[in-house]
JSON list of C-alpha atoms in Angstrom, two decimals:
[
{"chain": "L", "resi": 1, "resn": "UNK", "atom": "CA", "xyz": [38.31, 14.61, 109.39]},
{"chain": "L", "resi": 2, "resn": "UNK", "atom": "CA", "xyz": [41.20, 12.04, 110.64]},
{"chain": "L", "resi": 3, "resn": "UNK", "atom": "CA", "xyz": [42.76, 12.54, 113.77]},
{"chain": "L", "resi": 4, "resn": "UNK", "atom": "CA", "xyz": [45.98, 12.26, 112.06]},
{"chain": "L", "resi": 5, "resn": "UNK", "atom": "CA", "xyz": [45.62, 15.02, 109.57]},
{"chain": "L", "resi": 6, "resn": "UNK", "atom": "CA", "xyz": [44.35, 17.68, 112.18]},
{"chain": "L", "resi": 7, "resn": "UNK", "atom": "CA", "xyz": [47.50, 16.24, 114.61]},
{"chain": "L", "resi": 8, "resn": "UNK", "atom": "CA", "xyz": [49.55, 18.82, 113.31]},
{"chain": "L", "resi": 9, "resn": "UNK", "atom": "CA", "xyz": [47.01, 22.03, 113.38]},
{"chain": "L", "resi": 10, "resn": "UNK", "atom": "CA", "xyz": [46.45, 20.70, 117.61]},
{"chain": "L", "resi": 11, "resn": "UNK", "atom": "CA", "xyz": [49.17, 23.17, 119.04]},
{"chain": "L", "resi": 12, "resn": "UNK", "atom": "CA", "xyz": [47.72, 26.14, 117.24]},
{"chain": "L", "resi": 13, "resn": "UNK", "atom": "CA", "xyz": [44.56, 25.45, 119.08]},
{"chain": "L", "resi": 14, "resn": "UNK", "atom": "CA", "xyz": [46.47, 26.05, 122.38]},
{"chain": "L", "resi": 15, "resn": "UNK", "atom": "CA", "xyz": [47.84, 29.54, 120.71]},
{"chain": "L", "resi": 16, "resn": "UNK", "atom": "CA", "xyz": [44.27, 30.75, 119.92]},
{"chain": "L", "resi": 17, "resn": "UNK", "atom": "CA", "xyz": [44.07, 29.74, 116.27]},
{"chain": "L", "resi": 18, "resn": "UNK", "atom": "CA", "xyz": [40.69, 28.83, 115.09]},
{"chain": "L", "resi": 19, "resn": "UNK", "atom": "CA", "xyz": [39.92, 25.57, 113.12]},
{"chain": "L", "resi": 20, "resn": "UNK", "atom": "CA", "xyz": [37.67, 25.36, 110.27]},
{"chain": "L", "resi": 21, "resn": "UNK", "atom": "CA", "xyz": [34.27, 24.00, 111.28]},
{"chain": "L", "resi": 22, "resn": "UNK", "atom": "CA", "xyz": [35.24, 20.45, 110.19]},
{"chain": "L", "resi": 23, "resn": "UNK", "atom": "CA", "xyz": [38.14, 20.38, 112.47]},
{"chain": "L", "resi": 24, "resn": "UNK", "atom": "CA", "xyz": [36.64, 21.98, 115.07]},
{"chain": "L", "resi": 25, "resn": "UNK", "atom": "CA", "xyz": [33.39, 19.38, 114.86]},
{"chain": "L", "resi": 26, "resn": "UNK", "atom": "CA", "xyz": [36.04, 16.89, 114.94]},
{"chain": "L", "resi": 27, "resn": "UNK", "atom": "CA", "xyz": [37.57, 18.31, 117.97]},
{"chain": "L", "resi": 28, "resn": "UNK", "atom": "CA", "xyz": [34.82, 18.40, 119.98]},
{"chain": "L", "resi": 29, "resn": "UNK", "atom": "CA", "xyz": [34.10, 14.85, 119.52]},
{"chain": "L", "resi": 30, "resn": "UNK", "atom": "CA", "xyz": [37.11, 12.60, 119.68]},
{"chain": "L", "resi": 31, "resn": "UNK", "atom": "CA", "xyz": [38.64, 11.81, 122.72]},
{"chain": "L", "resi": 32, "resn": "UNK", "atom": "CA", "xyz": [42.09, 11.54, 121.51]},
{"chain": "L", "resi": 33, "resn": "UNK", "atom": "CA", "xyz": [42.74, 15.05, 119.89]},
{"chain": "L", "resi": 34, "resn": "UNK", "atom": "CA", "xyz": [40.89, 16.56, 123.41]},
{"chain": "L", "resi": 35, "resn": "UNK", "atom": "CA", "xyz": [43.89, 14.18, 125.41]},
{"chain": "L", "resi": 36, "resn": "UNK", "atom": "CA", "xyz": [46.19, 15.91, 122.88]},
{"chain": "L", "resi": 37, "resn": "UNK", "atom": "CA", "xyz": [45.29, 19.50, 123.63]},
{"chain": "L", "resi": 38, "resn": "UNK", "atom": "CA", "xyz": [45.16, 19.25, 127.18]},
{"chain": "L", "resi": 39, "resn": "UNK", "atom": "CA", "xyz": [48.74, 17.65, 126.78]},
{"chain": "L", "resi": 40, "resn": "UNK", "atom": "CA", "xyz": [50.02, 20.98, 124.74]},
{"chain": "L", "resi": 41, "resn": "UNK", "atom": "CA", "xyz": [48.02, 23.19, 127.25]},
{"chain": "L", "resi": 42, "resn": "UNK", "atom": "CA", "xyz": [49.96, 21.59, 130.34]},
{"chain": "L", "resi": 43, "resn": "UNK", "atom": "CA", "xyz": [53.55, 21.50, 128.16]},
{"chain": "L", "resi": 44, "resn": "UNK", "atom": "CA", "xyz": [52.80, 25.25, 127.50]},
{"chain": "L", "resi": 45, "resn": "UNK", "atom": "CA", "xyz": [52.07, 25.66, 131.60]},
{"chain": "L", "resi": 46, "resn": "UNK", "atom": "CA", "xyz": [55.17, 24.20, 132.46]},
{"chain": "L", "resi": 47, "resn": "UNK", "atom": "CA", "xyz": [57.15, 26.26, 129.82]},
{"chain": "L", "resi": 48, "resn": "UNK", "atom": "CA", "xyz": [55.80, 29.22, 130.99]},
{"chain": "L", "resi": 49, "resn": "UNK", "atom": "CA", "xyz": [56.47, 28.30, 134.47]},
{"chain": "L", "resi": 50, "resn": "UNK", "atom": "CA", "xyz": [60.34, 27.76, 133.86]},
{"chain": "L", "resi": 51, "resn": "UNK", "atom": "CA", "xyz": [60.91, 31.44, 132.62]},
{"chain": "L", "resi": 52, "resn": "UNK", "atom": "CA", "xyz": [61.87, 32.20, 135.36]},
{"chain": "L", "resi": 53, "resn": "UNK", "atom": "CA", "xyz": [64.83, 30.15, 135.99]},
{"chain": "L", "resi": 54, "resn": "UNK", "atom": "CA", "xyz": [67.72, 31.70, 135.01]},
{"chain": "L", "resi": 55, "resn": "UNK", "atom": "CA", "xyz": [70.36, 28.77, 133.71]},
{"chain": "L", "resi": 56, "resn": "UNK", "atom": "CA", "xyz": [73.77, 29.20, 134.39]},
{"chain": "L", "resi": 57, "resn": "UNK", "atom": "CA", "xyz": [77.18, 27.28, 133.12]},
{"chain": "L", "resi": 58, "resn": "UNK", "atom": "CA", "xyz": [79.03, 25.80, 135.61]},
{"chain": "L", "resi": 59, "resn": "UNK", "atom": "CA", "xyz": [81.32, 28.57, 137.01]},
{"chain": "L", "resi": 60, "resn": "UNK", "atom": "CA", "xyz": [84.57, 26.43, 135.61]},
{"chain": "L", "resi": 61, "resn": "UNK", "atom": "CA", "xyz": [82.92, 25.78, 132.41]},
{"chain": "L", "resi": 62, "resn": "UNK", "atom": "CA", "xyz": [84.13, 28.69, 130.53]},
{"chain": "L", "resi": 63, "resn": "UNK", "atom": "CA", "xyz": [87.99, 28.44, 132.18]},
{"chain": "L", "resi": 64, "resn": "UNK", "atom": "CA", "xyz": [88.45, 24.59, 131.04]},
{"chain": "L", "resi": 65, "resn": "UNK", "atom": "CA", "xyz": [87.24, 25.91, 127.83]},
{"chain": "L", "resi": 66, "resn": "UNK", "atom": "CA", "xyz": [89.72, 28.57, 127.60]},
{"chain": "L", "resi": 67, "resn": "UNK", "atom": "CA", "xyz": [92.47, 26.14, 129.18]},
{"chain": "L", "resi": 68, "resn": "UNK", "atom": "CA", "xyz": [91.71, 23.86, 126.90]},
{"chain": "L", "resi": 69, "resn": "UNK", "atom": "CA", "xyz": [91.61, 26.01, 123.72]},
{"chain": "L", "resi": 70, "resn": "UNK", "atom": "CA", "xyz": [95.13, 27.44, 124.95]},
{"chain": "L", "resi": 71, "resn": "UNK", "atom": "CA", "xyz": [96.71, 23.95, 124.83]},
{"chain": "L", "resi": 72, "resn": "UNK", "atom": "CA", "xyz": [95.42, 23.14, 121.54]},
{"chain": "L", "resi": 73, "resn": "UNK", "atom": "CA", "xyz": [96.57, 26.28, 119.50]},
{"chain": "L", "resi": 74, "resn": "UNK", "atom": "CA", "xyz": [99.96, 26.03, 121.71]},
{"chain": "L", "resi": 75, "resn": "UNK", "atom": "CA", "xyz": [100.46, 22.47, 120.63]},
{"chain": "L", "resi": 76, "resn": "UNK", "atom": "CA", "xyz": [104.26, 22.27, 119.15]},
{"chain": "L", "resi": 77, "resn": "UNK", "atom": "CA", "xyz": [103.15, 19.67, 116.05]},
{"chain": "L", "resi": 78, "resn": "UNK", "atom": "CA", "xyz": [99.29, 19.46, 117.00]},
{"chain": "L", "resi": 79, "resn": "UNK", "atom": "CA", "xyz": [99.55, 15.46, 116.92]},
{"chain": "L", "resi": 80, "resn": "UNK", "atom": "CA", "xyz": [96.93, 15.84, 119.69]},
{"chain": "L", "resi": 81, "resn": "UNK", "atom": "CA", "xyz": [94.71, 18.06, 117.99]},
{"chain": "L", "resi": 82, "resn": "UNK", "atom": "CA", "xyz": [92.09, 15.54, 117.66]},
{"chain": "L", "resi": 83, "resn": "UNK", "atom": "CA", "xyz": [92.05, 14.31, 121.10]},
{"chain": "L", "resi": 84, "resn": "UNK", "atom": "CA", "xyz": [91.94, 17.96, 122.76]},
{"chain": "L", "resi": 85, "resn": "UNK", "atom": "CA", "xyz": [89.06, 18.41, 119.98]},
{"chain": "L", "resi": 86, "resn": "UNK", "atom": "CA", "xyz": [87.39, 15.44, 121.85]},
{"chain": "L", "resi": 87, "resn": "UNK", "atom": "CA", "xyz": [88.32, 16.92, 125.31]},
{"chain": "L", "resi": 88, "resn": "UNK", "atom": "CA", "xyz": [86.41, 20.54, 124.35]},
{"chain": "L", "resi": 89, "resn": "UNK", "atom": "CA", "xyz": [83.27, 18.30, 122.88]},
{"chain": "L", "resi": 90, "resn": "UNK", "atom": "CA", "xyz": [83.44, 16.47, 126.06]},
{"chain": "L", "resi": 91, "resn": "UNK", "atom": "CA", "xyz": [83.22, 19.79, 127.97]},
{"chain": "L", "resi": 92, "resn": "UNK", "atom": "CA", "xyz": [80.69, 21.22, 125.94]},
{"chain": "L", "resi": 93, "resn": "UNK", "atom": "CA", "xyz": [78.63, 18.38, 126.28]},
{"chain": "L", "resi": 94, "resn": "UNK", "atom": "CA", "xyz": [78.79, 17.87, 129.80]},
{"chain": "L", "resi": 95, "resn": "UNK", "atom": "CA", "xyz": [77.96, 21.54, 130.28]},
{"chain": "L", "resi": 96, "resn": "UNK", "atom": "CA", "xyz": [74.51, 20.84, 128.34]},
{"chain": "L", "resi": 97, "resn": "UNK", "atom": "CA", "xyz": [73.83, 17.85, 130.27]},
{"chain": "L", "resi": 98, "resn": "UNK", "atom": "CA", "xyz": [74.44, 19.68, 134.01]},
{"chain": "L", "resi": 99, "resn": "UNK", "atom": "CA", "xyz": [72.12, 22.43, 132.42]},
{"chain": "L", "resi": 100, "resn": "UNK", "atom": "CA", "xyz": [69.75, 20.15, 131.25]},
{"chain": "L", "resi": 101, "resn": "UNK", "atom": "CA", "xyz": [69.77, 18.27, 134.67]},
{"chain": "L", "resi": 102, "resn": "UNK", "atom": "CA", "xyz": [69.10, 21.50, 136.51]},
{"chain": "L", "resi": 103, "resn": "UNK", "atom": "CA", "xyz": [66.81, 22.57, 134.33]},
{"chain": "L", "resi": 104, "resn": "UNK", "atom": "CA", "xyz": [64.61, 19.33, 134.66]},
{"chain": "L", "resi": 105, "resn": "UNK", "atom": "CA", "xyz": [65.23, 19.03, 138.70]},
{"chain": "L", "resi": 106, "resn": "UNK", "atom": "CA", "xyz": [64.19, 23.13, 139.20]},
{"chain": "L", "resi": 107, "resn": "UNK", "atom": "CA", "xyz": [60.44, 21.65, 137.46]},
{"chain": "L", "resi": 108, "resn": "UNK", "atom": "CA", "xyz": [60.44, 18.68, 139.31]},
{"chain": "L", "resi": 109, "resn": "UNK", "atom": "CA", "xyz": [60.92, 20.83, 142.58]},
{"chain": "L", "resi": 110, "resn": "UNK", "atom": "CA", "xyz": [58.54, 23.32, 141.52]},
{"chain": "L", "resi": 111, "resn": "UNK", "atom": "CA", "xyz": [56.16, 20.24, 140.26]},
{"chain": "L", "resi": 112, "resn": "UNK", "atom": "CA", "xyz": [56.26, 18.80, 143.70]},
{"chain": "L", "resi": 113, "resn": "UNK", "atom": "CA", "xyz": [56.15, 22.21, 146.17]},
{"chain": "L", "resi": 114, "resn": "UNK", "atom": "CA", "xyz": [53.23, 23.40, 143.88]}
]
């Protein structure tokens, strides 16, 4: 067996699945798909681990949203439709990096108090 054909099976060996005994004689053996493994293992530890943290929009968020949605549709000839189309992508996007950014500073905290 090729490391590259049992790649795909690996994470379903962190879920409990069980190889067939080619794969699994494979597995035992080769360095690489062990270093693969332990690299779901610890991505499913830290998943696990962020449960917990309940992510919240930015208290404005959903205001400039609604601001910004109440200019558009009161627009008188909606020349600037696509520009306040940009400004709500902008928003939205924004939103999903500060969430993002929390979201990878709350493990890097926990990484570093644990």
């Amino acid at each position: 067996m090729r490391c590259d054909r049992l790649a795909e099976r690996l994470p379903g060996v962190v879920d409990g699945v069980a190889l067939e005994p080619a794969a699994a004689a494979h597995l035992d053996g080769c360095l690489r798909c062990q270093a693969d493994v332990a690299r779901y293992r610890r991505l499913r530890r830290e998943l696990a681990a962020t449960r917990h943290l309940a992510l919240q929009p930015p208290p404005d968020l959903l205001d400039a949203l609604d601001d910004g949605l109440d200019a558009a549709r009161w627009a008188p000839d909606g020349s600037d439709h696509r520009r306040r189309a940009a400004y709500l992508g902008g928003l939205a996007a924004t939103a999903a990096a500060g969430v993002g950014g929390a979201l990878v500073l709350a493990v890097r905290s926990r990484r570093l108090a644990g």
